[in-house]
Coordinates of C-alpha atoms in Angstrom, one line a residue:
Chain A
M285 CA -15.2 12.4 -20.1
I286 CA -13.8 14.2 -22.8
R287 CA -16.2 17.0 -24.9
P288 CA -17.1 15.9 -27.8
M289 CA -14.9 18.5 -29.4
R290 CA -14.7 18.3 -32.7
Q291 CA -18.5 18.4 -33.3
A292 CA -18.5 21.6 -30.6
I293 CA -15.7 23.1 -32.6
A294 CA -17.8 22.1 -36.0
A295 CA -20.8 24.0 -34.3
L296 CA -18.8 27.1 -33.0
L297 CA -17.3 27.5 -36.5
A298 CA -21.0 27.1 -38.2
L299 CA -22.2 29.6 -35.7
T300 CA -18.7 31.7 -36.4
L301 CA -19.9 31.5 -40.3
G302 CA -23.0 32.3 -40.2
L303 CA -23.1 35.6 -37.9
A304 CA -20.7 37.9 -40.1
G305 CA -20.7 39.8 -36.9
A306 CA -19.7 37.4 -33.9
S307 CA -17.8 38.8 -31.4
A308 CA -14.1 37.8 -31.4
V309 CA -14.6 35.5 -28.4
L310 CA -16.7 33.4 -30.8
A311 CA -14.2 33.1 -33.3
Q312 CA -11.7 31.6 -30.6
N313 CA -12.5 27.7 -30.4
A314 CA -12.9 26.3 -26.8
P315 CA -8.9 25.3 -25.5
P316 CA -8.9 21.5 -25.2
R317 CA -10.2 20.0 -22.3
I318 CA -10.9 16.6 -20.8
V319 CA -13.6 16.4 -17.7
I320 CA -12.7 13.4 -15.4
G321 CA -16.1 12.4 -14.7
P322 CA -18.3 9.4 -15.2
G323 CA -19.3 8.5 -19.1
V324 CA -17.9 7.4 -22.0
I325 CA -14.3 8.2 -22.7
E326 CA -13.2 9.2 -26.2
P327 CA -9.3 9.7 -25.6
M328 CA -8.1 12.9 -26.9
P329 CA -5.8 12.4 -30.2
I330 CA -2.5 14.6 -29.3
A331 CA 0.9 14.6 -31.4
V332 CA 4.5 14.5 -28.9
P333 CA 7.0 14.4 -31.8
T334 CA 10.4 12.9 -31.1
F335 CA 11.7 15.9 -29.1
I336 CA 15.0 18.2 -31.0
D337 CA 18.7 17.3 -29.9
E338 CA 20.0 21.4 -29.0
G339 CA 23.6 19.4 -28.5
G340 CA 24.6 15.7 -26.9
A341 CA 21.4 14.7 -26.4
G342 CA 21.4 11.0 -28.2
D343 CA 19.0 9.2 -26.7
Y344 CA 17.7 11.2 -24.2
A345 CA 15.5 12.9 -26.6
R346 CA 13.9 10.3 -28.2
E347 CA 13.5 8.0 -24.5
I348 CA 12.2 11.8 -22.8
G349 CA 9.5 11.9 -25.3
R350 CA 8.2 7.9 -25.2
V351 CA 8.3 9.0 -21.1
V352 CA 5.5 11.7 -21.7
I353 CA 3.8 9.9 -23.9
S354 CA 3.7 6.5 -21.8
D355 CA 2.4 8.8 -19.0
L356 CA -0.7 10.9 -21.1
E357 CA -1.4 7.2 -22.5
G358 CA -1.1 5.3 -19.7
T359 CA -4.4 8.2 -18.1
G360 CA -6.8 6.2 -20.6
F361 CA -7.1 10.2 -21.6
F362 CA -4.8 10.3 -24.1
R363 CA -4.0 8.9 -27.5
N364 CA -1.0 9.4 -29.3
I365 CA -0.9 10.0 -33.2
G366 CA 2.2 7.5 -34.2
E367 CA 5.0 9.5 -36.5
E368 CA 3.9 7.1 -39.2
A369 CA 0.6 10.0 -39.7
Y370 CA 3.0 13.0 -39.8
I371 CA 2.5 15.5 -42.3
S372 CA 5.2 18.2 -41.6
R373 CA 8.0 17.2 -39.1
V374 CA 9.0 19.7 -36.7
T375 CA 12.5 21.2 -37.7
G376 CA 13.3 23.5 -34.8
F377 CA 12.3 24.0 -31.1
D378 CA 11.0 27.6 -32.2
A379 CA 10.8 27.1 -36.0
P380 CA 6.9 28.1 -36.7
V381 CA 4.3 25.5 -36.6
A382 CA 2.1 23.8 -39.4
F383 CA -0.5 23.9 -37.3
E384 CA -2.9 22.7 -40.3
D385 CA -1.5 19.4 -40.7
W386 CA -0.9 19.1 -37.1
K387 CA -5.1 20.1 -37.5
A388 CA -5.8 17.7 -40.9
I389 CA -4.4 14.6 -38.8
N390 CA -6.6 15.7 -35.8
A391 CA -4.3 16.1 -33.2
Q392 CA -5.6 18.2 -30.6
V393 CA -2.7 19.0 -29.0
L394 CA 0.8 19.4 -30.3
V395 CA 3.6 18.8 -27.5
T396 CA 7.3 20.1 -29.0
G397 CA 10.5 19.8 -27.1
A398 CA 14.6 20.1 -27.3
V399 CA 16.6 18.6 -25.0
T400 CA 21.2 19.7 -24.4
V401 CA 22.9 17.6 -22.4
S402 CA 26.2 18.8 -21.4
G403 CA 28.1 16.7 -19.0
D404 CA 26.0 15.6 -16.4
R405 CA 23.4 18.6 -16.5
I406 CA 20.0 17.9 -18.8
T407 CA 18.0 20.9 -20.1
V408 CA 14.8 20.0 -21.4
K409 CA 12.2 22.5 -22.8
F410 CA 9.1 22.2 -24.0
R411 CA 5.6 23.8 -25.4
A412 CA 2.1 22.1 -25.7
Y413 CA 0.1 23.8 -28.4
D414 CA -4.2 24.5 -29.1
V415 CA -4.1 22.9 -32.4
F416 CA -7.2 24.1 -33.4
N417 CA -6.4 27.7 -32.2
G418 CA -3.2 27.6 -33.4
T419 CA -1.7 28.6 -29.9
T420 CA 0.9 27.5 -26.8
M421 CA -1.4 26.3 -23.9
E422 CA -1.6 29.0 -21.3
G423 CA 1.6 28.3 -19.0
A424 CA 2.6 25.3 -20.8
A425 CA 5.9 26.4 -22.2
L426 CA 8.7 25.9 -19.8
Q427 CA 12.2 25.2 -19.2
F428 CA 13.9 21.9 -17.1
A429 CA 17.0 21.6 -15.9
G430 CA 19.1 19.3 -14.0
T431 CA 21.2 16.0 -13.7
T432 CA 20.7 13.5 -16.6
Q433 CA 20.3 10.9 -13.7
G434 CA 16.6 13.1 -13.5
W435 CA 16.0 12.8 -17.1
R436 CA 12.9 10.6 -16.5
R437 CA 11.6 13.6 -13.7
M438 CA 11.6 15.7 -16.6
A439 CA 10.0 14.1 -19.0
H440 CA 6.9 13.2 -16.2
K441 CA 7.2 17.3 -15.4
V442 CA 6.1 17.5 -19.1
A443 CA 3.6 15.4 -19.2
D444 CA 1.9 16.8 -15.8
V445 CA 1.9 20.4 -17.4
V446 CA 0.2 18.9 -20.1
Y447 CA -2.0 16.5 -18.2
S448 CA -2.7 19.5 -15.7
K449 CA -3.6 22.2 -18.4
I450 CA -6.2 19.9 -20.1
T451 CA -7.3 18.3 -17.1
G452 CA -7.6 21.0 -15.2
E453 CA -6.5 18.3 -12.3
G454 CA -3.6 18.4 -10.6
G455 CA -0.5 16.2 -12.1
Y456 CA 0.7 13.2 -10.1
F457 CA 3.9 11.3 -12.9
D458 CA 6.6 12.8 -11.4
S459 CA 6.2 10.8 -8.2
R460 CA 6.9 7.7 -6.2
V461 CA 5.7 4.9 -4.7
V462 CA 7.0 3.0 -1.6
F463 CA 6.0 -0.3 -1.5
V464 CA 6.9 -3.9 0.0
S465 CA 8.7 -6.4 -2.4
E466 CA 7.9 -9.9 -1.9
S467 CA 9.7 -13.2 -2.7
G468 CA 9.2 -16.6 -1.5
P469 CA 6.5 -19.4 -0.7
K470 CA 3.2 -17.9 0.6
N471 CA 4.0 -19.3 4.0
Q472 CA 7.2 -18.0 4.4
R473 CA 7.1 -14.8 2.6
L474 CA 10.2 -12.5 2.3
K475 CA 9.8 -8.9 2.3
R476 CA 11.5 -5.7 1.6
L477 CA 10.7 -2.1 1.4
A478 CA 11.3 -0.4 -2.2
V479 CA 10.4 2.5 -3.5
M480 CA 9.8 3.3 -7.7
D481 CA 8.6 5.9 -9.6
Y482 CA 5.2 5.8 -10.2
D483 CA 5.3 4.0 -13.2
G484 CA 7.4 1.2 -11.5
A485 CA 11.2 2.3 -13.5
N486 CA 13.8 3.4 -11.2
V487 CA 13.3 0.6 -8.1
A488 CA 15.1 0.9 -5.0
F489 CA 15.8 -1.1 -2.0
L490 CA 15.7 0.8 1.0
T491 CA 15.7 -2.7 3.5
D492 CA 16.7 -6.3 3.3
S493 CA 14.6 -8.9 3.8
S494 CA 15.3 -10.3 7.3
S495 CA 12.4 -9.2 8.8
I496 CA 9.0 -8.6 7.7
V497 CA 8.5 -5.1 6.7
L498 CA 4.3 -3.7 6.4
A499 CA 2.4 -1.1 4.6
P500 CA 4.8 2.2 4.7
R501 CA 3.5 5.6 4.2
F502 CA 5.6 8.7 3.1
S503 CA 5.7 11.8 5.0
P504 CA 4.0 15.2 3.1
Q505 CA 7.3 16.1 2.7
G506 CA 8.1 12.6 0.9
D507 CA 11.7 12.8 2.8
R508 CA 10.8 10.4 5.5
I509 CA 8.6 7.1 5.7
L510 CA 6.6 5.4 8.3
Y511 CA 6.1 1.5 8.3
T512 CA 5.3 -1.7 10.2
S513 CA 8.9 -3.7 10.7
Y514 CA 9.6 -7.0 13.0
E515 CA 12.9 -6.2 13.8
T516 CA 12.8 -6.2 16.7
G517 CA 11.3 -9.2 16.8
F518 CA 7.7 -7.9 17.4
P519 CA 6.0 -5.4 15.3
R520 CA 6.5 -2.0 16.1
I521 CA 6.2 1.8 13.9
T522 CA 9.5 2.3 12.8
L523 CA 10.6 6.1 10.9
M524 CA 12.6 6.1 8.1
D525 CA 14.9 8.7 6.5
V526 CA 14.6 8.4 2.3
A527 CA 18.1 10.0 2.2
S528 CA 20.2 8.5 4.9
L529 CA 18.1 5.0 5.3
G530 CA 18.6 6.0 8.6
R531 CA 15.4 4.5 11.1
Q532 CA 14.2 4.8 14.5
T533 CA 11.3 2.8 16.2
L534 CA 8.9 5.5 17.7
A535 CA 6.1 4.8 20.4
E536 CA 8.3 2.0 22.3
Q537 CA 5.8 1.0 24.7
P538 CA 7.1 -2.5 26.7
G539 CA 4.1 -5.3 25.8
T540 CA 2.4 -3.7 22.9
M541 CA 2.5 -4.1 19.8
T542 CA 2.3 -1.0 17.3
F543 CA 1.0 -0.8 13.7
A544 CA -0.9 0.9 11.0
P545 CA 1.1 3.6 11.3
R546 CA 0.7 6.8 9.3
F547 CA 1.5 11.3 8.7
S548 CA -0.7 14.2 10.1
P549 CA -0.7 16.4 7.1
D550 CA 1.7 18.5 8.7
G551 CA 4.3 15.7 9.1
G552 CA 4.1 17.0 13.2
T553 CA 2.2 13.9 14.2
V554 CA 1.5 9.6 13.7
V555 CA -1.6 8.4 14.3
F556 CA -1.4 4.4 14.8
S557 CA -2.9 1.7 16.3
L558 CA -1.6 0.5 19.1
E559 CA -2.3 -3.1 21.3
R560 CA -2.3 -3.9 24.6
G561 CA -3.7 -7.0 26.5
G562 CA -5.1 -7.5 22.8
N563 CA -7.1 -4.4 22.4
T564 CA -6.3 -2.2 19.9
D565 CA -7.1 1.4 20.2
I566 CA -5.8 4.6 18.0
Y567 CA -3.3 6.9 19.2
A568 CA -1.2 10.0 18.1
L569 CA 2.2 10.7 18.7
S570 CA 4.0 14.4 18.6
V571 CA 6.9 13.5 16.5
G572 CA 8.7 16.0 17.9
S573 CA 8.1 15.9 22.0
G574 CA 7.6 12.0 21.3
Q575 CA 4.0 13.0 23.4
L576 CA 1.7 10.0 23.4
T577 CA -1.8 10.4 23.2
Q578 CA -5.0 8.0 23.3
L579 CA -7.6 9.2 20.6
T580 CA -10.0 5.7 21.2
N581 CA -10.8 3.9 24.0
A582 CA -13.0 0.8 23.3
P583 CA -12.8 -2.6 24.1
S584 CA -13.1 -3.7 20.2
I585 CA -10.7 -3.1 17.2
E586 CA -9.6 0.4 16.2
T587 CA -7.1 0.8 13.4
A588 CA -6.0 2.1 10.2
P589 CA -6.4 5.9 10.5
S590 CA -5.7 8.1 8.2
F591 CA -6.2 12.0 8.5
S592 CA -8.7 14.8 6.7
P593 CA -6.2 16.9 4.7
D594 CA -7.0 19.4 6.8
G595 CA -5.8 17.8 9.8
S596 CA -9.1 18.3 11.6
Q597 CA -10.5 14.8 11.4
I598 CA -9.3 11.1 11.5
V599 CA -11.2 8.3 9.3
F600 CA -10.6 5.1 10.9
E601 CA -11.8 1.4 11.1
S602 CA -13.2 -0.4 13.7
D603 CA -15.4 -3.6 14.7
R604 CA -17.5 -1.9 17.7
S605 CA -20.4 -3.1 15.6
G606 CA -19.4 -6.9 15.6
V607 CA -17.9 -6.0 11.8
P608 CA -15.3 -3.9 10.8
Q609 CA -17.1 -0.6 9.4
I610 CA -15.3 3.1 9.0
Y611 CA -15.7 5.5 11.2
V612 CA -14.6 9.6 11.3
M613 CA -13.9 11.2 14.5
P614 CA -12.5 14.5 15.1
A615 CA -8.2 14.7 14.8
G616 CA -8.4 15.2 19.1
G617 CA -10.0 11.7 19.4
G618 CA -13.4 10.8 20.5
E619 CA -16.4 8.8 19.5
G620 CA -16.7 9.0 15.7
T621 CA -19.1 8.7 13.8
R622 CA -19.9 5.4 11.9
I623 CA -20.3 6.5 7.6
S624 CA -20.1 3.3 6.1
G625 CA -23.6 1.7 5.7
G626 CA -23.9 -1.4 3.2
A627 CA -23.4 -4.7 3.1
G628 CA -20.3 -6.5 3.8
R629 CA -16.9 -5.2 6.2
Y630 CA -15.3 -2.3 5.0
G631 CA -11.5 -1.2 6.2
T632 CA -8.4 0.7 5.6
P633 CA -9.9 3.8 4.9
V634 CA -7.6 6.8 3.3
W635 CA -8.9 10.2 3.2
S636 CA -8.3 11.6 -0.3
P637 CA -5.6 14.5 -0.2
R638 CA -8.4 16.7 -2.4
G639 CA -10.9 16.0 1.0
D640 CA -13.8 15.4 -1.6
Y641 CA -13.1 11.3 -1.1
I642 CA -12.6 8.5 0.8
A643 CA -11.3 5.2 -0.7
F644 CA -11.1 1.9 1.2
T645 CA -11.3 -1.6 1.1
K646 CA -14.7 -3.9 1.2
Q647 CA -15.0 -7.5 1.7
N648 CA -18.5 -8.7 1.0
E649 CA -19.1 -12.2 -0.2
G650 CA -16.4 -13.9 -0.5
R651 CA -14.7 -10.9 -3.1
F652 CA -12.9 -7.9 -2.3
H653 CA -13.4 -4.6 -3.7
I654 CA -11.4 -1.2 -3.5
G655 CA -14.1 1.5 -3.7
V656 CA -14.5 5.3 -2.6
M657 CA -17.5 7.1 -1.0
R658 CA -18.2 11.0 0.2
T659 CA -16.5 11.9 3.3
D660 CA -19.9 11.1 4.7
G661 CA -20.5 7.9 3.6
S662 CA -23.0 8.4 0.9
E663 CA -22.1 8.0 -3.0
E664 CA -20.3 4.7 -2.5
R665 CA -18.8 3.5 -5.5
L666 CA -17.0 0.4 -6.0
L667 CA -14.4 0.6 -8.2
T668 CA -12.5 -2.9 -8.5
A669 CA -13.4 -6.8 -7.8
S670 CA -11.4 -9.6 -7.0
F671 CA -10.1 -12.0 -4.8
L672 CA -8.2 -10.1 -2.7
D673 CA -8.2 -6.7 -3.2
E674 CA -6.6 -4.2 -0.2
G675 CA -5.6 -1.1 0.6
P676 CA -6.1 1.9 -1.6
T677 CA -3.2 4.9 -1.8
W678 CA -4.0 7.6 -3.4
A679 CA -2.1 10.0 -6.3
P680 CA -1.4 13.3 -5.4
N681 CA -4.3 14.4 -7.7
G682 CA -6.5 12.2 -6.1
R683 CA -8.0 10.9 -9.0
V684 CA -6.5 7.8 -9.3
L685 CA -6.0 5.1 -6.5
M686 CA -3.5 2.7 -6.5
F687 CA -4.0 -0.7 -4.4
T688 CA -2.7 -4.7 -3.9
R689 CA -4.1 -7.1 -5.6
E690 CA -3.5 -10.6 -4.8
T691 CA -4.2 -13.7 -6.5
S692 CA -5.9 -17.2 -4.6
G693 CA -4.5 -20.7 -3.9
G694 CA -0.7 -21.6 -2.8
G695 CA 0.5 -20.0 -5.5
G696 CA -0.9 -16.9 -5.0
Q697 CA 1.0 -13.6 -5.8
A698 CA 0.4 -10.3 -5.0
S699 CA 0.7 -7.0 -7.2
L700 CA 0.6 -3.6 -7.3
W701 CA -2.8 -2.1 -10.0
S702 CA -4.3 1.5 -10.6
V703 CA -7.8 2.5 -11.2
D704 CA -9.2 5.8 -11.6
I705 CA -12.0 7.1 -9.2
T706 CA -14.5 6.3 -11.8
G707 CA -13.5 3.1 -12.3
R708 CA -11.8 3.5 -15.4
N709 CA -8.4 2.4 -16.7
L710 CA -7.3 -0.3 -14.5
K711 CA -4.2 -1.4 -14.9
Q712 CA -1.4 -3.7 -12.8
I713 CA 1.7 -1.8 -12.4
P714 CA 5.0 -3.1 -14.1
T715 CA 7.5 -4.9 -11.2
D716 CA 9.8 -7.0 -11.4
G717 CA 8.6 -9.7 -8.7
P718 CA 5.3 -9.9 -6.8
A719 CA 4.9 -6.6 -4.8
S720 CA 2.4 -5.3 -2.2
D721 CA 1.6 -1.9 0.1
P722 CA 2.1 0.3 -2.8
A723 CA 1.8 4.0 -0.9
W724 CA 1.8 7.2 -3.4
S725 CA 4.6 9.9 -2.5
P726 CA 3.4 13.9 -2.9
L727 CA 4.2 15.6 -6.5
L728 CA 8.0 15.7 -6.3
P729 CA 9.4 19.5 -6.1
Chain B
M265 CA 29.2 -28.9 16.2
S266 CA 27.2 -26.1 17.7
L267 CA 24.4 -26.5 19.7
A268 CA 21.8 -25.4 16.7
A269 CA 23.6 -27.9 14.2
K270 CA 23.2 -30.3 17.5
S271 CA 19.6 -29.5 17.5
L272 CA 19.2 -29.9 14.0
L273 CA 20.7 -33.3 14.1
L274 CA 18.4 -34.3 16.4
I275 CA 15.0 -32.6 14.6
A276 CA 16.6 -35.3 11.6
V277 CA 17.0 -37.9 13.9
L278 CA 13.9 -38.4 15.5
G279 CA 12.1 -37.4 12.1
L280 CA 8.8 -35.8 13.8
A281 CA 9.6 -32.0 14.8
A282 CA 9.8 -30.7 11.5
C283 CA 6.7 -31.6 10.4
N284 CA 5.7 -30.2 13.9
N285 CA 6.8 -27.2 13.8
P286 CA 5.7 -25.9 10.5
D287 CA 5.7 -21.8 11.0
R288 CA 9.1 -21.3 12.2
Y289 CA 10.2 -18.6 10.2
G290 CA 13.8 -17.7 10.4
A291 CA 14.8 -14.3 9.7
G292 CA 12.2 -11.9 11.3
G293 CA 10.3 -14.4 13.6
P294 CA 10.3 -14.8 16.8
G295 CA 12.0 -18.1 16.7
G296 CA 15.7 -18.5 15.8
A297 CA 17.7 -21.7 14.1
G298 CA 16.6 -25.1 15.3
G299 CA 13.2 -24.2 15.8
A300 CA 12.5 -22.7 19.2
G301 CA 14.9 -19.7 19.9
G302 CA 15.0 -16.4 22.3
A303 CA 11.9 -13.8 21.4
G304 CA 15.0 -10.9 20.5
G305 CA 15.2 -10.9 16.9
M306 CA 17.7 -8.3 17.3
G307 CA 19.8 -9.7 20.7
G308 CA 21.3 -13.0 19.2
I309 CA 19.9 -16.6 19.1
D310 CA 19.2 -18.6 22.0
T311 CA 19.1 -22.3 20.9
T312 CA 17.2 -25.2 22.8
G313 CA 17.4 -28.6 21.9
L314 CA 13.1 -29.7 21.6
G315 CA 14.0 -32.8 23.6
D316 CA 12.0 -36.4 22.8
P317 CA 8.7 -36.4 22.2
N318 CA 8.7 -39.3 24.8
N319 CA 10.0 -37.1 27.7
P320 CA 7.4 -35.4 29.2
T321 CA 9.5 -32.4 30.4
S322 CA 11.1 -32.0 26.1
I323 CA 9.5 -29.1 24.3
A324 CA 8.8 -32.0 21.7
Y325 CA 6.5 -33.2 24.3
F326 CA 4.9 -30.1 24.9
N327 CA 4.5 -29.0 20.9
Q328 CA 2.8 -33.0 19.9
R329 CA 1.7 -34.7 22.9
V330 CA 0.1 -31.4 25.1
G331 CA -0.4 -30.1 21.9
D332 CA 0.8 -26.0 21.1
R333 CA -1.6 -24.6 19.0
V334 CA -5.7 -23.6 19.5
L335 CA -7.6 -23.0 16.2
F336 CA -10.4 -19.9 16.0
A337 CA -13.8 -19.5 13.9
V338 CA -14.1 -17.0 11.6
D339 CA -12.9 -13.4 13.4
Q340 CA -13.6 -14.7 16.7
S341 CA -10.9 -15.1 19.4
T342 CA -13.2 -17.0 21.8
L343 CA -11.6 -20.2 22.9
S344 CA -13.6 -23.4 22.5
P345 CA -13.8 -26.3 25.1
E346 CA -11.1 -28.4 22.7
A347 CA -9.6 -25.2 23.0
R348 CA -9.5 -25.0 26.5
T349 CA -8.7 -28.7 27.0
I350 CA -5.9 -27.9 25.1
L351 CA -5.2 -24.6 26.8
S352 CA -5.2 -26.5 30.8
G353 CA -3.0 -29.0 29.1
Q354 CA -0.1 -26.0 28.4
A355 CA -0.7 -24.5 31.7
Q356 CA -0.6 -27.5 33.8
W357 CA 2.9 -28.2 31.6
L358 CA 4.3 -24.8 32.2
N359 CA 3.3 -25.3 36.1
T360 CA 5.2 -27.8 36.1
N361 CA 8.0 -27.0 33.8
T362 CA 9.1 -24.0 35.2
G363 CA 12.0 -23.3 33.5
Y364 CA 10.3 -22.3 30.0
A365 CA 8.6 -18.7 29.2
A366 CA 6.4 -18.9 25.8
I367 CA 5.7 -16.5 23.5
I368 CA 1.8 -16.9 22.2
E369 CA 1.6 -16.2 18.5
G370 CA -1.7 -15.2 17.3
H371 CA -2.4 -15.8 13.4
A372 CA -5.5 -14.8 11.2
D373 CA -6.5 -16.6 7.5
E374 CA -5.8 -14.2 4.8
Q375 CA -9.9 -13.2 4.3
G376 CA -9.3 -9.3 6.1
T377 CA -7.1 -7.0 5.4
R378 CA -3.7 -6.8 6.9
E379 CA -4.2 -4.2 9.7
Y380 CA -7.2 -5.8 10.7
N381 CA -5.8 -9.1 10.6
L382 CA -2.6 -7.8 12.8
A383 CA -4.9 -6.6 15.4
L384 CA -7.4 -10.0 15.5
G385 CA -4.0 -12.6 15.6
A386 CA -3.4 -9.8 19.0
R387 CA -6.5 -10.8 20.4
R388 CA -6.6 -14.1 19.8
A389 CA -3.2 -14.4 21.2
A390 CA -4.3 -12.4 24.8
A391 CA -7.1 -14.8 24.8
V392 CA -4.4 -17.8 25.3
Q393 CA -2.0 -15.9 27.6
N394 CA -5.1 -14.7 30.1
F395 CA -6.5 -18.1 30.1
L396 CA -3.3 -19.3 30.6
I397 CA -2.5 -16.8 33.5
S398 CA -6.1 -18.0 34.6
Q399 CA -4.7 -21.2 35.4
G400 CA -1.7 -20.3 37.3
V401 CA 0.9 -19.4 35.0
P402 CA 2.8 -16.2 35.7
A403 CA 2.1 -13.5 33.2
N404 CA 5.7 -12.9 33.5
R405 CA 6.9 -16.4 31.2
L406 CA 4.3 -15.4 29.0
R407 CA 4.2 -13.0 25.6
T408 CA 1.6 -12.4 23.0
I409 CA 2.6 -11.3 19.4
S410 CA 0.3 -11.0 16.3
Y411 CA 1.4 -12.1 13.0
G412 CA -1.7 -11.0 11.3
K413 CA -1.7 -13.0 7.6
E414 CA 1.3 -13.1 7.1
R415 CA 2.3 -16.4 8.5
P416 CA 0.1 -18.9 7.0
I417 CA 0.7 -22.6 7.7
E418 CA -1.4 -24.0 4.8
V419 CA -1.2 -22.4 1.5
C420 CA -4.6 -23.2 -0.3
S421 CA -7.6 -20.4 -0.2
T422 CA -10.2 -22.5 0.8
E423 CA -11.8 -22.9 4.0
E424 CA -9.8 -26.2 4.8
C425 CA -6.7 -24.0 5.0
Y426 CA -8.2 -21.1 6.8
S427 CA -9.5 -23.0 9.7
K428 CA -5.8 -24.1 10.3
N429 CA -4.8 -20.6 9.7
R430 CA -6.6 -19.2 12.4
R431 CA -4.8 -20.2 15.2
S432 CA -2.6 -19.2 18.2
V433 CA 0.6 -21.2 18.6
T434 CA 2.4 -21.4 21.9
V435 CA 5.8 -21.0 20.9
L436 CA 8.6 -22.4 24.4
S437 CA 11.8 -21.3 25.4
A438 CA 14.2 -22.1 28.1
G439 CA 14.5 -18.8 29.4
V440 CA 13.2 -18.4 33.7
G441 CA 15.1 -19.9 35.8
M442 CA 17.3 -21.5 33.7

């Protein structure tokens, strides 16, 4: 929640005024701060004037500011104050800031920036100000340089710094999402792998739609993608190098089917499901040596494995109790301990990159939900409800989830949605056509 | 005219096989052009004529008269008495027509996660495979594949459709001993 900032400031001011000898510490207002947690949200008012063109910037100056605003407002935690309300203008990046004018329109944070373009090189610099204290926020005056092709990434980086300074959480805007782009009727769906920025921009296709592809996953470094492909005629886990698009089939075992792959946190191991003779168990494959290790050994279905961020444990789905439930086992394998306990069926568990929650799909009384629970299964919280929601993926900061939502009936189509772990800010991610199976990359370097 | 085109023409003339083979997928599936192709998506396409459903040695006869599919209850892979009857017929046909191999596809309805349904489809395909083997069909003529919930034949979101999508389909191809 946003702390009741105005009241707190008013109280502090009153206190300061009332006690003439108050210490310097008390004279300082608390810096702008949003604590993400349960409770009513009142978006923090911010101002992001058009970035200054310091040479050759053209449209980039305006567009970069727009992306910064879109990122911040898209979290539901910020409200951009429109230019029409401005009292003063920002005339230069290093010009003195008239804080009183920004205070008067209630901007708690002011983000100013400047853009220089020379050839295909672009430089973006910015400062985020704590308006009420009239100071630059600690660590929020930076410069990014690169090619003009990457201009949206620079905007995302600006927004990540601002978001991060104000929420105390890691950023997630400068990230990519790999997903399955869908077309065609429901009984003859065509699927191809695609990647996009986290907000749906910059889509690029990684495969054609000649074979079914399912459930891609990024490597921890974001340089490789694991997915399930029917390219050989049978479902096989496939490893793709993002830069070259080169791909190879992993863990080829004659007469088996492999699917649901996911990397270990160090990227050196792939856990996945291997089906043999109708029975599905979880295996680990060392990417370097090719060594295959069986981690579960049960006549039930064991699938959808996901590592804890420290690599010591694996959460997975099993129907050994009769219906699919969520279990946790040591990374080396074993029986596993059941952690899901509520009514209904649980699947696709994914450990948060922060280690504090496990996201899952729940199916109960004809509805699907995306939910989170603590790693011991406590504090279960359902965040969504629809005809079919499934397959959550964590934003790099572990505070937002993206998932697939599919509508019912013959015209049913899949789309991508995101939601906060508090259940707030449910929204659809814009994609050109139907899309499914999103997987978030790590924060880009 | 290519073999594939001939096969398609045959289908058109008979006016039968098109509705009998609603789940041939073209790209990505195990079937090739003409409806009953080879298993290797990468290794070229084998084309097999479906033949006349009145000819007991034809694929069309197997698909329509013997029955190429059996249905399953929610989350289940156990074979119902009706399924066993159909599969006994399949086994008998396969034991008579030894020149054919079969891929057994397992499918699930859309009520379930993608991963779970892949595993469930594999379980169903294996149940059929095991039954056919128990009826004397050599294991080396049978392969299984699961499509999970990726390839429904009915697209509505009610039990009427779901019950038809929870299926296994035995897809023949000329391959063994030919």
